[in-house]
């Protein structure tokens, strides 16, 4: 294809993004280039502004852009201190917050154990988990991991490394479809799954 | 949703792009933020670099980032000078170039006449078209506009304002599905449609 090199480079950058193919990337770039309202400038500003200010919360792993070191979930005094919800990544936190079914603390592990993908416990954000449970006097750990083999394996592993004394473990009730990812569940189902969580 | 304001702003910017919904925008932003290979920097660089260097070719309307005023299609001496292909926008040029079925010049009109959307002839890039046809000694004008009511209306309008002496008009052969947009046609069909173009 005879095309401008800079435009082509920009299309390639967009085509690398998740859920954006080459044709969608072309449409996006064209819409941006033909726009007269400064969308490129706004997008660049938002990207730079976020990128320069982002850091992972040292407690829970949530990416935050606040000036404070701790994220808004760890600093929020109104949240239940004794309940900890273990999730895979930040989008799961967003999904749960949107549904409003959980008012405790989060812990993002950043992935799932997988022999195939070569993800080992060292790759997950687990180093400070035991200390956290003791420090914050956690009494219940709720696993909100994907209902897949990897999710369950990871859950079993985490349970095996935690001192079980005075800790209640629970997982989301069935209601989460098998093989399903948290991202795609409607708030109602998620609410039922939270309400019906069972001790394991 | 309790969320970081900067991240939220960034998600909103992505959600405004064509073919990107709110959920896809969340996934995109998360992938960018979690990336360790400098994808945000590369994306920003490509956006800024393109945005600062882009301009519309004064002859045909193609957006170009080259240092020269004229675009690469207008400057290319190997292209047939007497054939002019009228298209709606730059993505149609990309589609045609990718298929390799046309080796003449382009003219981007930038839209289609539409009573509903309030698009009038003044909104289209038609001001220099007659002069161009005379200057460049165009002998054939090929309309490659969408095969829709608006496309055909626009085509009729353009034919009505051009001095028809010594000019052959043609449109893409049927082969372009009714209601179809050029973007979604495979190269084979497009090639047939070009080969079978008929005088009108």
Short mmCIF file of C-alpha atoms in Angstrom, two decimals:
data_model
loop_
_atom_site.label_atom_id
_atom_site.label_comp_id
_atom_site.label_asym_id
_atom_site.label_seq_id
_atom_site.Cartn_x
_atom_site.Cartn_y
_atom_site.Cartn_z
CA UNK A 1 0.00 0.00 0.00
CA UNK A 2 1.38 3.40 -0.95
CA UNK A 3 0.79 5.43 2.16
CA UNK A 4 2.35 8.20 4.16
CA UNK A 5 5.02 6.84 6.46
CA UNK A 6 4.03 8.83 9.56
CA UNK A 7 0.33 8.02 9.15
CA UNK A 8 1.21 4.38 8.56
CA UNK A 9 3.29 4.33 11.75
CA UNK A 10 0.38 5.83 13.69
CA UNK A 11 -2.05 3.24 12.30
CA UNK A 12 0.35 0.48 13.34
CA UNK A 13 0.47 1.84 16.90
CA UNK A 14 -3.32 1.79 17.12
CA UNK A 15 -3.57 -1.65 15.51
CA UNK A 16 -1.46 -3.06 18.37
CA UNK A 17 -4.09 -2.09 20.96
CA UNK A 18 -6.41 -4.80 22.27
CA UNK A 19 -9.67 -5.21 20.32
CA UNK A 20 -8.43 -2.88 17.56
CA UNK A 21 -7.64 -4.48 14.21
CA UNK A 22 -5.90 -2.91 11.23
CA UNK A 23 -9.10 -1.64 9.60
CA UNK A 24 -10.43 -0.16 12.84
CA UNK A 25 -7.02 1.47 13.37
CA UNK A 26 -7.31 3.09 9.90
CA UNK A 27 -10.78 4.43 10.76
CA UNK A 28 -9.57 5.76 14.11
CA UNK A 29 -6.55 7.53 12.61
CA UNK A 30 -8.66 8.98 9.81
CA UNK A 31 -11.24 10.28 12.29
CA UNK A 32 -8.46 11.83 14.37
CA UNK A 33 -6.72 13.45 11.39
CA UNK A 34 -9.95 14.86 9.95
CA UNK A 35 -11.13 16.18 13.30
CA UNK A 36 -11.09 19.93 13.76
CA UNK A 37 -11.84 20.02 17.50
CA UNK A 38 -8.40 19.15 18.83
CA UNK A 39 -9.05 15.50 19.64
CA UNK A 40 -5.44 14.50 18.97
CA UNK A 41 -4.18 17.17 21.37
CA UNK A 42 -6.68 16.08 24.04
CA UNK A 43 -5.77 12.42 23.58
CA UNK A 44 -2.04 13.17 23.74
CA UNK A 45 -2.55 15.32 26.83
CA UNK A 46 -4.56 12.59 28.57
CA UNK A 47 -1.96 9.95 27.65
CA UNK A 48 1.01 12.01 28.83
CA UNK A 49 -0.76 13.25 31.94
CA UNK A 50 -1.78 9.75 32.98
CA UNK A 51 1.54 8.17 32.06
CA UNK A 52 3.57 10.69 34.04
CA UNK A 53 1.46 10.38 37.15
CA UNK A 54 0.68 6.69 37.30
CA UNK A 55 2.09 4.32 39.90
CA UNK A 56 1.03 1.06 41.49
CA UNK A 57 -0.27 1.28 45.05
CA UNK A 58 2.40 -0.39 47.24
CA UNK A 59 -0.33 -2.01 49.35
CA UNK A 60 -2.81 -3.51 46.86
CA UNK A 61 -1.29 -3.03 43.40
CA UNK A 62 -4.04 -0.74 42.05
CA UNK A 63 -2.66 1.69 39.47
CA UNK A 64 -3.32 5.20 40.70
CA UNK A 65 -2.53 8.68 39.48
CA UNK A 66 -3.08 10.45 42.79
CA UNK A 67 -0.27 12.40 44.42
CA UNK A 68 -0.57 10.17 47.52
CA UNK A 69 1.41 6.96 47.50
CA UNK A 70 -1.55 4.79 48.57
CA UNK A 71 -4.46 4.36 46.18
CA UNK A 72 -7.96 5.69 46.87
CA UNK A 73 -9.25 2.26 47.92
CA UNK A 74 -6.52 1.75 50.53
CA UNK A 75 -6.94 5.30 51.87
CA UNK A 76 -10.75 5.30 52.02
CA UNK A 77 -11.62 5.12 55.76
CA UNK A 78 -15.23 4.16 55.02
CA UNK A 79 -14.29 0.84 53.45
CA UNK A 80 -14.43 -2.33 55.57
CA UNK A 81 -10.91 -3.05 56.79
CA UNK A 82 -11.35 -6.72 57.59
CA UNK A 83 -12.47 -7.93 54.15
CA UNK A 84 -9.99 -8.46 51.34
CA UNK A 85 -11.02 -9.23 47.77
CA UNK A 86 -8.36 -10.92 45.63
CA UNK A 87 -8.63 -10.06 41.93
CA UNK A 88 -6.53 -10.60 38.85
CA UNK A 89 -6.22 -7.08 37.52
CA UNK A 90 -7.40 -3.49 37.70
CA UNK A 91 -10.30 -3.99 35.30
CA UNK A 92 -11.80 -6.46 37.82
CA UNK A 93 -11.62 -3.74 40.49
CA UNK A 94 -13.42 -1.36 38.13
CA UNK A 95 -16.08 -3.98 37.40
CA UNK A 96 -16.68 -4.65 41.11
CA UNK A 97 -16.70 -0.94 42.00
CA UNK A 98 -19.19 -0.23 39.23
CA UNK A 99 -21.54 -2.90 40.59
CA UNK A 100 -21.18 -1.52 44.13
CA UNK A 101 -21.44 -4.99 45.74
CA UNK A 102 -18.17 -4.84 47.69
CA UNK A 103 -16.99 -2.22 50.18
CA UNK A 104 -13.76 -3.77 51.52
CA UNK A 105 -10.15 -3.75 50.38
CA UNK A 106 -8.62 -5.14 47.20
CA UNK A 107 -5.51 -7.10 46.38
CA UNK A 108 -4.48 -7.29 42.72
CA UNK A 109 -2.32 -10.31 42.00
CA UNK A 110 -1.59 -9.26 38.42
CA UNK A 111 -2.10 -12.62 36.69
CA UNK A 112 -2.94 -16.29 37.14
CA UNK A 113 -0.65 -19.28 37.62
CA UNK A 114 -0.21 -21.09 34.31
CA UNK A 115 2.16 -23.83 33.29
CA UNK A 116 1.49 -23.15 29.62
CA UNK A 117 2.22 -19.42 29.84
CA UNK A 118 5.03 -20.01 32.35
CA UNK A 119 3.45 -17.85 35.08
CA UNK A 120 4.85 -18.87 38.47
CA UNK A 121 4.04 -17.58 42.00
CA UNK A 122 7.05 -15.25 41.74
CA UNK A 123 5.33 -13.46 38.85
CA UNK A 124 2.29 -12.62 40.97
CA UNK A 125 1.89 -9.78 43.49
CA UNK A 126 1.88 -12.08 46.54
CA UNK A 127 5.04 -11.04 48.43
CA UNK A 128 3.31 -8.71 50.88
CA UNK A 129 -0.01 -10.57 51.11
CA UNK A 130 0.63 -12.46 54.38
CA UNK A 131 2.03 -9.35 56.08
CA UNK A 132 -0.97 -7.40 54.85
CA UNK A 133 -3.43 -9.89 56.27
CA UNK A 134 -1.76 -9.65 59.69
CA UNK A 135 -1.27 -5.86 59.63
CA UNK A 136 -4.80 -5.07 58.51
CA UNK A 137 -6.43 -7.75 60.71
CA UNK A 138 -8.18 -9.29 57.71
CA UNK A 139 -10.82 -11.84 58.73
CA UNK A 140 -12.25 -12.75 55.35
CA UNK A 141 -10.59 -13.24 52.00
CA UNK A 142 -12.92 -13.27 49.01
CA UNK A 143 -11.52 -14.71 45.81
CA UNK A 144 -12.98 -12.98 42.77
CA UNK A 145 -10.74 -14.66 40.20
CA UNK A 146 -11.91 -15.98 36.81
CA UNK A 147 -13.85 -19.24 37.13
CA UNK A 148 -11.29 -21.15 35.06
CA UNK A 149 -8.72 -23.87 35.76
CA UNK A 150 -6.01 -21.21 36.12
CA UNK A 151 -8.22 -19.13 38.40
CA UNK A 152 -8.99 -22.06 40.69
CA UNK A 153 -5.37 -23.26 40.70
CA UNK A 154 -4.22 -19.78 41.67
CA UNK A 155 -6.88 -19.60 44.39
CA UNK A 156 -5.76 -22.98 45.83
CA UNK A 157 -2.14 -21.85 45.76
CA UNK A 158 -2.86 -18.60 47.59
CA UNK A 159 -4.89 -20.47 50.24
CA UNK A 160 -1.94 -22.84 50.71
CA UNK A 161 0.52 -20.05 51.52
CA UNK A 162 -1.72 -18.14 53.97
CA UNK A 163 -1.85 -18.85 57.69
CA UNK A 164 -5.45 -20.03 58.00
CA UNK A 165 -5.94 -19.15 61.65
CA UNK A 166 -8.97 -16.85 62.13
CA UNK A 167 -9.35 -16.35 58.38
CA UNK A 168 -12.51 -17.18 56.50
CA UNK A 169 -12.00 -17.90 52.81
CA UNK A 170 -14.77 -17.48 50.32
CA UNK A 171 -15.24 -17.43 46.58
CA UNK A 172 -17.96 -15.95 44.41
CA UNK A 173 -21.12 -18.12 44.30
CA UNK A 174 -21.86 -20.01 41.18
CA UNK A 175 -23.65 -17.53 39.05
CA UNK A 176 -20.37 -16.72 37.43
CA UNK A 177 -20.58 -18.82 34.26
CA UNK A 178 -17.90 -21.48 33.87
CA UNK A 179 -15.02 -20.19 31.79
CA UNK A 180 -16.34 -16.67 32.27
CA UNK A 181 -14.32 -13.54 32.89
CA UNK A 182 -15.50 -10.97 35.48
CA UNK A 183 -15.49 -8.25 32.86
CA UNK A 184 -18.48 -9.64 31.00
CA UNK A 185 -20.88 -10.26 33.85
CA UNK A 186 -23.82 -7.94 34.46
CA UNK A 187 -24.12 -6.20 37.82
CA UNK A 188 -27.19 -8.21 38.87
CA UNK A 189 -25.47 -11.57 38.41
CA UNK A 190 -22.36 -10.22 40.10
CA UNK A 191 -24.45 -9.05 43.03
CA UNK A 192 -26.05 -12.50 43.40
CA UNK A 193 -22.64 -14.12 43.18
CA UNK A 194 -21.31 -11.85 45.91
CA UNK A 195 -24.34 -12.41 48.14
CA UNK A 196 -24.18 -16.18 47.69
CA UNK A 197 -20.43 -16.52 48.22
CA UNK A 198 -19.59 -19.73 50.07
CA UNK A 199 -16.93 -20.62 52.62
CA UNK A 200 -14.32 -23.00 51.20
CA UNK B 1 -17.69 4.10 39.54
CA UNK B 2 -14.92 5.16 41.89
CA UNK B 3 -12.01 5.60 39.57
CA UNK B 4 -8.93 7.72 39.13
CA UNK B 5 -9.79 10.96 37.40
CA UNK B 6 -6.83 10.98 35.01
CA UNK B 7 -7.37 7.36 34.00
CA UNK B 8 -11.08 8.02 33.62
CA UNK B 9 -10.35 11.00 31.36
CA UNK B 10 -8.06 8.86 29.24
CA UNK B 11 -10.70 6.13 28.91
CA UNK B 12 -13.23 8.74 27.81
CA UNK B 13 -10.85 9.97 25.10
CA UNK B 14 -10.46 6.44 23.73
CA UNK B 15 -14.20 5.71 24.01
CA UNK B 16 -14.87 8.62 21.63
CA UNK B 17 -12.89 6.97 18.82
CA UNK B 18 -14.85 5.18 16.07
CA UNK B 19 -15.47 1.46 16.69
CA UNK B 20 -14.24 1.75 20.29
CA UNK B 21 -16.85 1.41 23.04
CA UNK B 22 -16.43 2.12 26.72
CA UNK B 23 -15.42 -1.42 27.62
CA UNK B 24 -12.89 -1.66 24.80
CA UNK B 25 -11.53 1.73 25.88
CA UNK B 26 -11.03 0.37 29.42
CA UNK B 27 -9.15 -2.66 28.04
CA UNK B 28 -7.00 -0.45 25.81
CA UNK B 29 -6.08 1.92 28.65
CA UNK B 30 -5.34 -0.96 30.99
CA UNK B 31 -3.10 -2.62 28.39
CA UNK B 32 -1.27 0.67 27.86
CA UNK B 33 -0.83 1.36 31.57
CA UNK B 34 0.39 -2.15 32.35
CA UNK B 35 2.77 -2.22 29.40
CA UNK B 36 6.47 -2.02 30.21
CA UNK B 37 7.77 -1.54 26.67
CA UNK B 38 7.02 2.15 26.24
CA UNK B 39 3.89 1.80 24.12
CA UNK B 40 2.36 5.00 25.50
CA UNK B 41 5.50 6.96 24.58
CA UNK B 42 5.53 5.44 21.09
CA UNK B 43 1.83 6.17 20.61
CA UNK B 44 2.22 9.76 21.82
CA UNK B 45 5.24 10.27 19.59
CA UNK B 46 3.39 8.92 16.54
CA UNK B 47 0.34 11.09 17.33
CA UNK B 48 2.35 14.28 17.82
CA UNK B 49 4.66 13.59 14.89
CA UNK B 50 1.75 12.98 12.52
CA UNK B 51 -0.36 15.83 13.86
CA UNK B 52 2.43 18.37 13.50
CA UNK B 53 3.31 17.38 9.96
CA UNK B 54 -0.08 16.72 8.41
CA UNK B 55 -1.70 18.89 5.77
CA UNK B 56 -4.22 18.42 2.98
CA UNK B 57 -2.82 18.35 -0.56
CA UNK B 58 -4.02 21.57 -2.24
CA UNK B 59 -4.67 19.68 -5.49
CA UNK B 60 -6.57 16.54 -4.47
CA UNK B 61 -7.30 16.82 -0.74
CA UNK B 62 -5.26 13.79 0.35
CA UNK B 63 -3.85 14.26 3.86
CA UNK B 64 -0.09 14.01 3.68
CA UNK B 65 2.80 14.38 6.11
CA UNK B 66 5.49 14.89 3.51
CA UNK B 67 7.55 18.08 3.51
CA UNK B 68 6.40 18.83 -0.06
CA UNK B 69 3.13 20.69 -0.46
CA UNK B 70 1.69 18.26 -3.02
CA UNK B 71 0.86 14.73 -1.89
CA UNK B 72 2.69 11.64 -3.17
CA UNK B 73 -0.13 10.77 -5.60
CA UNK B 74 -0.11 14.19 -7.24
CA UNK B 75 3.69 14.21 -7.47
CA UNK B 76 4.13 10.65 -8.79
CA UNK B 77 5.17 11.02 -12.47
CA UNK B 78 4.40 7.39 -13.21
CA UNK B 79 0.68 7.79 -12.56
CA UNK B 80 -1.69 8.32 -15.50
CA UNK B 81 -2.37 12.03 -15.75
CA UNK B 82 -5.57 11.87 -17.74
CA UNK B 83 -7.65 9.72 -15.36
CA UNK B 84 -9.21 11.17 -12.24
CA UNK B 85 -10.90 9.04 -9.60
CA UNK B 86 -13.41 10.88 -7.40
CA UNK B 87 -13.66 9.41 -3.89
CA UNK B 88 -15.31 10.41 -0.65
CA UNK B 89 -12.38 10.28 1.75
CA UNK B 90 -8.79 9.22 2.34
CA UNK B 91 -9.70 5.71 3.46
CA UNK B 92 -11.15 5.10 -0.01
CA UNK B 93 -7.80 6.13 -1.51
CA UNK B 94 -6.05 3.66 0.81
CA UNK B 95 -8.49 0.91 -0.18
CA UNK B 96 -7.96 1.55 -3.90
CA UNK B 97 -4.17 1.81 -3.54
CA UNK B 98 -4.09 -1.44 -1.61
CA UNK B 99 -5.97 -3.22 -4.40
CA UNK B 100 -3.65 -1.75 -7.03
CA UNK B 101 -6.42 -1.46 -9.65
CA UNK B 102 -6.02 2.25 -10.34
CA UNK B 103 -2.94 4.17 -11.40
CA UNK B 104 -4.31 7.65 -12.09
CA UNK B 105 -5.01 10.70 -9.96
CA UNK B 106 -7.45 11.14 -7.09
CA UNK B 107 -9.86 13.80 -6.01
CA UNK B 108 -11.21 13.61 -2.45
CA UNK B 109 -14.52 15.42 -2.11
CA UNK B 110 -14.66 14.94 1.68
CA UNK B 111 -18.30 13.90 2.03
CA UNK B 112 -21.58 13.26 0.23
CA UNK B 113 -24.50 15.58 -0.43
CA UNK B 114 -27.21 14.93 2.11
CA UNK B 115 -30.38 16.83 2.89
CA UNK B 116 -30.73 15.04 6.21
CA UNK B 117 -27.20 15.79 7.39
CA UNK B 118 -27.30 19.25 5.79
CA UNK B 119 -24.29 18.65 3.54
CA UNK B 120 -24.41 21.08 0.60
CA UNK B 121 -22.06 21.45 -2.40
CA UNK B 122 -20.22 24.20 -0.53
CA UNK B 123 -19.18 21.64 2.10
CA UNK B 124 -17.47 19.45 -0.48
CA UNK B 125 -13.99 19.89 -2.00
CA UNK B 126 -15.27 20.87 -5.45
CA UNK B 127 -14.03 24.45 -5.86
CA UNK B 128 -10.91 23.59 -7.86
CA UNK B 129 -12.28 20.53 -9.67
CA UNK B 130 -13.17 22.20 -13.01
CA UNK B 131 -9.87 24.05 -13.13
CA UNK B 132 -8.06 20.83 -12.33
CA UNK B 133 -9.78 18.96 -15.15
CA UNK B 134 -8.68 21.65 -17.61
CA UNK B 135 -5.15 22.08 -16.24
CA UNK B 136 -4.38 18.38 -16.07
CA UNK B 137 -6.10 17.56 -19.37
CA UNK B 138 -8.30 14.93 -17.69
CA UNK B 139 -10.14 12.78 -20.22
CA UNK B 140 -11.88 10.33 -17.90
CA UNK B 141 -13.50 10.82 -14.52
CA UNK B 142 -14.19 7.65 -12.57
CA UNK B 143 -16.66 7.96 -9.71
CA UNK B 144 -15.78 5.58 -6.88
CA UNK B 145 -18.33 6.89 -4.40
CA UNK B 146 -20.47 4.69 -2.13
CA UNK B 147 -23.25 2.95 -4.03
CA UNK B 148 -25.95 4.71 -2.01
CA UNK B 149 -28.58 7.37 -2.69
CA UNK B 150 -26.23 10.02 -1.34
CA UNK B 151 -23.35 8.67 -3.43
CA UNK B 152 -25.39 8.67 -6.64
CA UNK B 153 -26.88 12.10 -5.92
CA UNK B 154 -23.41 13.51 -5.35
CA UNK B 155 -22.17 11.89 -8.55
CA UNK B 156 -25.06 13.40 -10.55
CA UNK B 157 -24.36 16.80 -9.02
CA UNK B 158 -20.66 16.70 -9.89
CA UNK B 159 -21.46 15.63 -13.48
CA UNK B 160 -23.86 18.57 -13.75
CA UNK B 161 -21.23 21.16 -12.86
CA UNK B 162 -18.47 19.85 -15.15
CA UNK B 163 -18.04 20.92 -18.75
CA UNK B 164 -18.69 17.60 -20.50
CA UNK B 165 -16.72 18.33 -23.65
CA UNK B 166 -14.08 15.65 -24.30
CA UNK B 167 -14.67 14.05 -20.90
CA UNK B 168 -15.72 10.45 -20.42
CA UNK B 169 -17.54 9.76 -17.17
CA UNK B 170 -17.60 6.31 -15.64
CA UNK B 171 -18.63 4.69 -12.41
CA UNK B 172 -17.56 1.40 -10.83
CA UNK B 173 -19.33 -1.61 -12.36
CA UNK B 174 -22.01 -3.34 -10.42
CA UNK B 175 -20.10 -5.71 -8.26
CA UNK B 176 -20.11 -3.15 -5.52
CA UNK B 177 -23.05 -4.34 -3.39
CA UNK B 178 -25.95 -1.91 -3.02
CA UNK B 179 -25.59 0.16 0.14
CA UNK B 180 -21.99 -1.00 0.42
CA UNK B 181 -19.02 1.11 1.46
CA UNK B 182 -15.71 0.82 -0.44
CA UNK B 183 -13.89 -0.01 2.77
CA UNK B 184 -15.47 -3.43 3.09
CA UNK B 185 -14.97 -4.76 -0.41
CA UNK B 186 -12.31 -7.37 -1.13
CA UNK B 187 -9.64 -6.60 -3.72
CA UNK B 188 -10.98 -9.15 -6.23
CA UNK B 189 -14.47 -7.63 -6.32
CA UNK B 190 -12.98 -4.16 -6.48
CA UNK B 191 -10.77 -5.20 -9.38
CA UNK B 192 -13.80 -6.59 -11.28
CA UNK B 193 -15.76 -3.44 -10.58
CA UNK B 194 -12.93 -1.31 -11.93
CA UNK B 195 -12.48 -3.47 -15.02
CA UNK B 196 -16.23 -3.43 -15.74
CA UNK B 197 -16.74 0.29 -15.17
CA UNK B 198 -19.31 1.67 -17.57
CA UNK B 199 -19.68 5.01 -19.32
CA UNK B 200 -22.57 7.06 -17.99
#
